PDB file of C-alpha atoms and ligand atoms in Angstrom:
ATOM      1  CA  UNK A   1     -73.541 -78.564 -61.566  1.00 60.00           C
ATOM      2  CA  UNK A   2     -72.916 -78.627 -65.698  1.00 73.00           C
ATOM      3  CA  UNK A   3     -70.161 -76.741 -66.949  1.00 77.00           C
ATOM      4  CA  UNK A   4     -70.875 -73.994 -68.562  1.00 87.00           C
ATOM      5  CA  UNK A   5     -71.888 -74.131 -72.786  1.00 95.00           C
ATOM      6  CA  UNK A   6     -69.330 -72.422 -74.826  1.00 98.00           C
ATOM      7  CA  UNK A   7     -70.258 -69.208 -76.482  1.00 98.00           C
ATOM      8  CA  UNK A   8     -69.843 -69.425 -80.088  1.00 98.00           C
ATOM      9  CA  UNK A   9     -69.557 -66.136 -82.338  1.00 98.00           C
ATOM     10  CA  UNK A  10     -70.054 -66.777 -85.570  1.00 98.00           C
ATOM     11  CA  UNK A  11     -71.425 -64.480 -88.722  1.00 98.00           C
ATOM     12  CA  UNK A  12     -69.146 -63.263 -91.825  1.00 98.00           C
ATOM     13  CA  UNK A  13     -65.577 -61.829 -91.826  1.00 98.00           C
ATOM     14  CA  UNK A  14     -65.530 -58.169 -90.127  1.00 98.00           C
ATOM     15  CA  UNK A  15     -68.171 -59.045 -88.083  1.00 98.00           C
ATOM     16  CA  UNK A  16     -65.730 -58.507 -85.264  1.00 98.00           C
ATOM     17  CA  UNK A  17     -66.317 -62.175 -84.136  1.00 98.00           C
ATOM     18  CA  UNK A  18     -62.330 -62.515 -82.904  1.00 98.00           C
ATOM     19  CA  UNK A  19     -61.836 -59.080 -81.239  1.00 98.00           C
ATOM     20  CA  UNK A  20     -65.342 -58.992 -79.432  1.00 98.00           C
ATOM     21  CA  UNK A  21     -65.028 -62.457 -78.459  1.00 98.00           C
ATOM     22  CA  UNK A  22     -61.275 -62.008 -77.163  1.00 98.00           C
ATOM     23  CA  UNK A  23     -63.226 -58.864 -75.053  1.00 98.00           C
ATOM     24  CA  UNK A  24     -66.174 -61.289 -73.614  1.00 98.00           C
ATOM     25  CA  UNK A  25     -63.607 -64.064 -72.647  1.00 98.00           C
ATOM     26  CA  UNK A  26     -61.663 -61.520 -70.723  1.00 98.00           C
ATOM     27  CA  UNK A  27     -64.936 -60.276 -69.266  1.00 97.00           C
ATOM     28  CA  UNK A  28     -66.214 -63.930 -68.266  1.00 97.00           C
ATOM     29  CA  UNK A  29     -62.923 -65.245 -67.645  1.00 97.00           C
ATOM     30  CA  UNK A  30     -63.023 -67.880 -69.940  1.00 97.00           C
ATOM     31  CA  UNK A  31     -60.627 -69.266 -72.622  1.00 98.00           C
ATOM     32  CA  UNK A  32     -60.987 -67.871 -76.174  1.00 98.00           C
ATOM     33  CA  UNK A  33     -60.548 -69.607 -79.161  1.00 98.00           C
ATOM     34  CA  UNK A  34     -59.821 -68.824 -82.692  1.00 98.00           C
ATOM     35  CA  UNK A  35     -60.689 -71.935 -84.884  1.00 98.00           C
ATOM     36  CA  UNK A  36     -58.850 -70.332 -87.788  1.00 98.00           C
ATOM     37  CA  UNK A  37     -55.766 -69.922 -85.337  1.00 97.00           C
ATOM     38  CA  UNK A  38     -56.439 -73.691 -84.059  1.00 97.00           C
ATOM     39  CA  UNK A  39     -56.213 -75.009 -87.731  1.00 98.00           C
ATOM     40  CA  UNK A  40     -52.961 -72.646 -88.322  1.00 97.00           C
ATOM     41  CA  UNK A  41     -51.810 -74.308 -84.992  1.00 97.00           C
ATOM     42  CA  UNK A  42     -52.322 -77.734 -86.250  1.00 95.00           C
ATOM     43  CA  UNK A  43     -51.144 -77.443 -89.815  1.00 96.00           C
ATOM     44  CA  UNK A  44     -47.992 -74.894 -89.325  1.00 97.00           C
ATOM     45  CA  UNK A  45     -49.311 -72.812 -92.247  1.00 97.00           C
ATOM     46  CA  UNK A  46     -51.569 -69.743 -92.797  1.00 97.00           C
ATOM     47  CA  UNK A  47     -55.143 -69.954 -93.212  1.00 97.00           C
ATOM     48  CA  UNK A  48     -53.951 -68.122 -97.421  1.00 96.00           C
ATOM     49  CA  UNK A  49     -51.199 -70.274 -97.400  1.00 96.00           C
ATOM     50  CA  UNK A  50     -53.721 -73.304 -96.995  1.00 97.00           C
ATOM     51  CA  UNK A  51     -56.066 -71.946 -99.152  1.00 97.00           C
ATOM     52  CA  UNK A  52     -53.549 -71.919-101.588  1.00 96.00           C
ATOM     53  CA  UNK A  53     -51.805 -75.064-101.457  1.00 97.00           C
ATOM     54  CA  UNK A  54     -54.368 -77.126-100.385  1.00 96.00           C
ATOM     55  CA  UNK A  55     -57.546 -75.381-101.694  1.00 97.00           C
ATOM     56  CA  UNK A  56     -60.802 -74.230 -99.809  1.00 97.00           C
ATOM     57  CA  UNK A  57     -62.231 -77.661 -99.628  1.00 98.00           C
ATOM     58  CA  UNK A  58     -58.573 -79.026 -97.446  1.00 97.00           C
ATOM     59  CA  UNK A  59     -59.136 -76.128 -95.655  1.00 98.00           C
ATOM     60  CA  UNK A  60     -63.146 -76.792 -94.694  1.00 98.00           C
ATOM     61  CA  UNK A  61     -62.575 -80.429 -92.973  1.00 98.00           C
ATOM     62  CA  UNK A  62     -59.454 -78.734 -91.004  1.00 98.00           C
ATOM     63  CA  UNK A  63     -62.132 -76.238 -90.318  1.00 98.00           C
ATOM     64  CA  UNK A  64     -64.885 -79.415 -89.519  1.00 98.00           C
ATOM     65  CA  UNK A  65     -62.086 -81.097 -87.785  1.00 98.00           C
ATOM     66  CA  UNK A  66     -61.572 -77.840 -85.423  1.00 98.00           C
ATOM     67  CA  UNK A  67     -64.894 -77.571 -84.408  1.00 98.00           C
ATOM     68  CA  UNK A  68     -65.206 -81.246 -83.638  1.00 98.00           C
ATOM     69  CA  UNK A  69     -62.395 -80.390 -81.326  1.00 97.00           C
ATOM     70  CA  UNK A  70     -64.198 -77.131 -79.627  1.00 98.00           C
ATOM     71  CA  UNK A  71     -67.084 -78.731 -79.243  1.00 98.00           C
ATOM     72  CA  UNK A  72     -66.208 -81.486 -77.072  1.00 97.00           C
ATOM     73  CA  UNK A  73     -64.642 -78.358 -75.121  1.00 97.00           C
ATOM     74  CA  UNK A  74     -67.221 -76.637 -72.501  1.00 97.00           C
ATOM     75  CA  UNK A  75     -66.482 -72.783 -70.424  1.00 97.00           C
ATOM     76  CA  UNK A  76     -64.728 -71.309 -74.101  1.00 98.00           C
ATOM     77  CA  UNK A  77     -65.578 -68.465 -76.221  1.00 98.00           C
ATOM     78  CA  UNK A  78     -64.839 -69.856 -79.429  1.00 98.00           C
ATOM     79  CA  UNK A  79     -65.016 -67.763 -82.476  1.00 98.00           C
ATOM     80  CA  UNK A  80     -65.640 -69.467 -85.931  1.00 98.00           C
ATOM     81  CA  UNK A  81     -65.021 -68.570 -89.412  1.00 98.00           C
ATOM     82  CA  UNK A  82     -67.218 -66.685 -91.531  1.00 98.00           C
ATOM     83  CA  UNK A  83     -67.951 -69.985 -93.568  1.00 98.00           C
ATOM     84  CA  UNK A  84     -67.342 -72.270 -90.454  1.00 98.00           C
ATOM     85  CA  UNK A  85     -71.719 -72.559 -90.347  1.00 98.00           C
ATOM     86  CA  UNK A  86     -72.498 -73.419 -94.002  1.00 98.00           C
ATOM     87  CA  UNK A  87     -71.446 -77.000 -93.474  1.00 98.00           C
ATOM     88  CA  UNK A  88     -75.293 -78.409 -91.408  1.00 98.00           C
ATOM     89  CA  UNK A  89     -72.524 -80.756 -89.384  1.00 98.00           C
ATOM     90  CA  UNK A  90     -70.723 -78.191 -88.080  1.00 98.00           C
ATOM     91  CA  UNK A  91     -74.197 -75.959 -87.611  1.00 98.00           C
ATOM     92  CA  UNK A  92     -75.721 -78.759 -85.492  1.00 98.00           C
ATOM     93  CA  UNK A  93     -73.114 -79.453 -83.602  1.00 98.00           C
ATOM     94  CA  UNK A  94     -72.479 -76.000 -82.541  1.00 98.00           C
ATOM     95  CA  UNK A  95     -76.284 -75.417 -81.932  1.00 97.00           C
ATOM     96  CA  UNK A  96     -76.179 -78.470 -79.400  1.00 97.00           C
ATOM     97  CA  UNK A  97     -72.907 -77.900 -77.579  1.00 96.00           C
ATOM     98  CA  UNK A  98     -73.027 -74.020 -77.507  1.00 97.00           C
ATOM     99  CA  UNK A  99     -74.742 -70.717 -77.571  1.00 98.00           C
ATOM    100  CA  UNK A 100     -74.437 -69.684 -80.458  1.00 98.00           C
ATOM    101  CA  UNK A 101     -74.231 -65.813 -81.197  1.00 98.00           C
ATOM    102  CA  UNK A 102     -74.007 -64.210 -84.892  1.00 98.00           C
ATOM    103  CA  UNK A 103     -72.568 -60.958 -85.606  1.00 98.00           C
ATOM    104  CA  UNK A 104     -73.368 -59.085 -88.553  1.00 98.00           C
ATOM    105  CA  UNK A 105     -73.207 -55.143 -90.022  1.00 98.00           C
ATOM    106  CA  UNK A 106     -73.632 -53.683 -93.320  1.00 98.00           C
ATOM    107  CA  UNK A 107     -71.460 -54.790 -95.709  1.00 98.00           C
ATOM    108  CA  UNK A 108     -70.117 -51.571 -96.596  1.00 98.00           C
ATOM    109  CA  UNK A 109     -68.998 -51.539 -93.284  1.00 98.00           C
ATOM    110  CA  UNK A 110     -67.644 -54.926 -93.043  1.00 98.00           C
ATOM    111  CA  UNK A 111     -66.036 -53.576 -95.768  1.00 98.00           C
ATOM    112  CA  UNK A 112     -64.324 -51.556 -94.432  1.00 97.00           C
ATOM    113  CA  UNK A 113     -63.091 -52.974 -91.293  1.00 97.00           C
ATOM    114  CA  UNK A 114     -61.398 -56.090 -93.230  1.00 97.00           C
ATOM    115  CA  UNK A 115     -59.652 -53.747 -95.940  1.00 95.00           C
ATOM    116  CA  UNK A 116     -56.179 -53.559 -93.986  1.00 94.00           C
ATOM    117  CA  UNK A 117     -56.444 -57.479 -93.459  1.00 93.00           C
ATOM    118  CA  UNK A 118     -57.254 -58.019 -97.220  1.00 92.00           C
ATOM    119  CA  UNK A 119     -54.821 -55.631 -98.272  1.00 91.00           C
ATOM    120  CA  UNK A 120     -52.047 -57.541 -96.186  1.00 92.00           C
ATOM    121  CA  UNK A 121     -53.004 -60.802 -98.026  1.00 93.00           C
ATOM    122  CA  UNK A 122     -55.202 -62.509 -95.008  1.00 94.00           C
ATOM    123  CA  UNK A 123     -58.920 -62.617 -96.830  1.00 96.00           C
ATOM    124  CA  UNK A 124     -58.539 -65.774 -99.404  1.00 96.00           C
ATOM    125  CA  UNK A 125     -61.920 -64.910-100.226  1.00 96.00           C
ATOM    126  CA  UNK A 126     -61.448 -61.442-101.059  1.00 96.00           C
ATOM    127  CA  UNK A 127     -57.771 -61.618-102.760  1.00 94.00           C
ATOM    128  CA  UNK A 128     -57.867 -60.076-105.923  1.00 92.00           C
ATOM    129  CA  UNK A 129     -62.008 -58.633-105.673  1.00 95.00           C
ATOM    130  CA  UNK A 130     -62.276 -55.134-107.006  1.00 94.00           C
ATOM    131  CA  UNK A 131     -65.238 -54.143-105.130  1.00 96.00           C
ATOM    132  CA  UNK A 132     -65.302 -56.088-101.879  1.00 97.00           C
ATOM    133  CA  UNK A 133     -68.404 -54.506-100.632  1.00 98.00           C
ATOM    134  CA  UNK A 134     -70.290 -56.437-103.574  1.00 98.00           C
ATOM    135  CA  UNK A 135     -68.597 -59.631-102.580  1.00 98.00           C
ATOM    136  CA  UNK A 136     -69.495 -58.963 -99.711  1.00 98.00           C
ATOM    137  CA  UNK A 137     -73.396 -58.873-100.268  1.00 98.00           C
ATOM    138  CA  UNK A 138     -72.969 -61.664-102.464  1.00 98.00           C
ATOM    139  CA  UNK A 139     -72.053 -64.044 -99.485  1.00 98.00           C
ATOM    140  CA  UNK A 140     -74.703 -62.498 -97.858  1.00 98.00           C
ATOM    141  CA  UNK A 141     -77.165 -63.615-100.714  1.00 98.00           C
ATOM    142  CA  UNK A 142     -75.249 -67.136 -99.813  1.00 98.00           C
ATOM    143  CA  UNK A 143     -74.988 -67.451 -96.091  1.00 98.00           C
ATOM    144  CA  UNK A 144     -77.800 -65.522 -94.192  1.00 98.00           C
ATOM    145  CA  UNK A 145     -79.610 -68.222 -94.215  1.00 98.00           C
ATOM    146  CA  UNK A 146     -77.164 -70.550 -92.556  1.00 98.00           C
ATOM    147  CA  UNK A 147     -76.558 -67.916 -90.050  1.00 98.00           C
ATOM    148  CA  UNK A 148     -79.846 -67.459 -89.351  1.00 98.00           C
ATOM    149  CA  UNK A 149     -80.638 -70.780 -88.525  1.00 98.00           C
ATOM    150  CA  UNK A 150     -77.738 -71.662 -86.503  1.00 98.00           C
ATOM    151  CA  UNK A 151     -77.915 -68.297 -83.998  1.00 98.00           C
ATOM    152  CA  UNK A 152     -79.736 -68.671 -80.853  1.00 98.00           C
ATOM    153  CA  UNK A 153     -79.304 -64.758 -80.659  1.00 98.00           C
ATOM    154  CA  UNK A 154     -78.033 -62.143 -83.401  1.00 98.00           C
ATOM    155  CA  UNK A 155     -76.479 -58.655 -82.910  1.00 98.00           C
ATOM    156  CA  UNK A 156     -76.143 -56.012 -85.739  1.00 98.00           C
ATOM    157  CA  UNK A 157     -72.828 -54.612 -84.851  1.00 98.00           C
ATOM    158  CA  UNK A 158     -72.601 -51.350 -87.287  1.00 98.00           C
ATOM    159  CA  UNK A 159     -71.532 -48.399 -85.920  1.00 98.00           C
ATOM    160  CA  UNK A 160     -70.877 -50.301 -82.339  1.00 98.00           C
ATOM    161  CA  UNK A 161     -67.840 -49.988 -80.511  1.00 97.00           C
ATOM    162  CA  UNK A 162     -66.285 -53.703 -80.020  1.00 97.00           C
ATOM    163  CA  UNK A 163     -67.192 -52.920 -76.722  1.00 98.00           C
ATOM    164  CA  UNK A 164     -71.170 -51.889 -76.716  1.00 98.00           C
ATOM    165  CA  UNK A 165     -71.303 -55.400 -78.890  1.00 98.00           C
ATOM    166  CA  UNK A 166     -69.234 -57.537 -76.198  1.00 98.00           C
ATOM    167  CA  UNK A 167     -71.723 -56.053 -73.522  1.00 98.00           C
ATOM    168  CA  UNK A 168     -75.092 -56.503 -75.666  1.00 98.00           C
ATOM    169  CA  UNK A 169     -74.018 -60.051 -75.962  1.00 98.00           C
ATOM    170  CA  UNK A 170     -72.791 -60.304 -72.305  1.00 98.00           C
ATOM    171  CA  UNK A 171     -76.014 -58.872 -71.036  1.00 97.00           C
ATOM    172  CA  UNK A 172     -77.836 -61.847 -73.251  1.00 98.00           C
ATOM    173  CA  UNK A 173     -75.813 -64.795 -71.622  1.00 97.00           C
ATOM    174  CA  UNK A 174     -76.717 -63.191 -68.390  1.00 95.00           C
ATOM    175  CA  UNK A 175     -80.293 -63.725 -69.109  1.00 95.00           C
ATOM    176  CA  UNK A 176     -80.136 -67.448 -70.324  1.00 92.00           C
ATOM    177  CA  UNK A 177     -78.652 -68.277 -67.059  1.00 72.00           C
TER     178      UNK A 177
HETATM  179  C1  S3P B   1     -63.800 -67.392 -94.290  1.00 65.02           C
HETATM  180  C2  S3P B   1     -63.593 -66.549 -93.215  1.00 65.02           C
HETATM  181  C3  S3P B   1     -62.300 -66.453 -92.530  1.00 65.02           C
HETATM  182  C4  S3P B   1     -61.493 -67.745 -92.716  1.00 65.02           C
HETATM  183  C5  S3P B   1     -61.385 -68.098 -94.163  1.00 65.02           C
HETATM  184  C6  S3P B   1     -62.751 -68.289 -94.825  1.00 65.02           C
HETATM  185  C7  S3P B   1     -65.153 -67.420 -94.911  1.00 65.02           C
HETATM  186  O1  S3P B   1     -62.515 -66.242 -91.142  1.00 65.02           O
HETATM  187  O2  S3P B   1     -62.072 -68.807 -92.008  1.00 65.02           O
HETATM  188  O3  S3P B   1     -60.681 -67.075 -94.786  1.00 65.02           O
HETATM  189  O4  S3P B   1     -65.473 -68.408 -95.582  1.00 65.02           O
HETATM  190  O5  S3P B   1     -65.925 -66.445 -94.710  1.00 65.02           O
HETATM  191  P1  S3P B   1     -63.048 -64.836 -90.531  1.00 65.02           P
HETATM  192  O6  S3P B   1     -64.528 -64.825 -90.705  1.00 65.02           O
HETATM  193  O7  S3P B   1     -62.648 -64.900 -89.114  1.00 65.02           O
HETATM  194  O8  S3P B   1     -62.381 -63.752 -91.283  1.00 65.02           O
END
């Protein structure tokens, strides 16, 4: 018998990627990981206080590096970064190792789930934006694509409990079995 893929949740930051995928690992009993908590792990800093010292590119082969790692991994639930999929390395390898499941809502209310997070410093991205929802929408403009291509499945998560999302997308592994 083959071990069982990983699941991968990817899709942009307040997706709920991390919290749903901490929820579907409990469910499956399976090992979740954070690749933004693996590179913290590795490196002994922050994922700001890398961005800041080191810049976004330093941060990106950490990032590449990481999901090297995860996907040489089988039976996790790994969630990604928002911008872990731009990168067509990491995108294929993830597509070939894993199912691969994007998470998205409006970006108002992405919005508003990462405003506490942003306020406490931990959105590089979004330090210093005035009006995050337009940021927002802006890496939309940038990355749909990229998530488009790279999901074997996609679940609009606004207005969805974290756990009506975990059981849409537990229902859908079910079915690839
Ligand atoms: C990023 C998303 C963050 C983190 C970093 C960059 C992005 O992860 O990797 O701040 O490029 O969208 P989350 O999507 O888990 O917030």
């Amino acid at each position: 018998m083959t071990a069982p893929r990983n699941v991968v949740l990817a899709g942009p930051m307040g997706s709920g990627k991390s919290a749903v995928g901490r929820l579907l690992a409990q469910w499956l009993d399976r090992q979740f990981v954070d690749t933004d908590a693996l590179i913290s792990a590795a490196t002994g800093e922050s994922i700001p206080e890398l961005f800041e010292k080191q810049g976004e590119a330093a941060f990106r082969e950490l990032e590449a590096d990481a999901i090297e790692a995860v996907c040489e991994r089988d039976s996790l639930v790994v969630a990604v970064g928002g911008g872990a999929v731009l990168d067509p390395g990491n995108a294929e390898r993830l597509r070939r190792s894993s199912r691969v499941v994007v998470l998205d809502a409006t970006s108002e209310e992405l919005a508003a789930r990462v405003e506490g997070g942003r306020r406490a410093g931990q959105r590089p991205l979004l330090d210093g934006v005035e009006d995050v929802t337009a940021r927002l929408e802006a890496l939309r403009g940038e990355r749909e694509r990229a998530y488009a291509d790279v999901a074997h499945a996609s679940f609009d998560t606004t207005g969805q409990s974290l756990e009506r999302v975990a059981a849409a997308v537990a229902a859908w592994l079910e079915e690839q079995e």
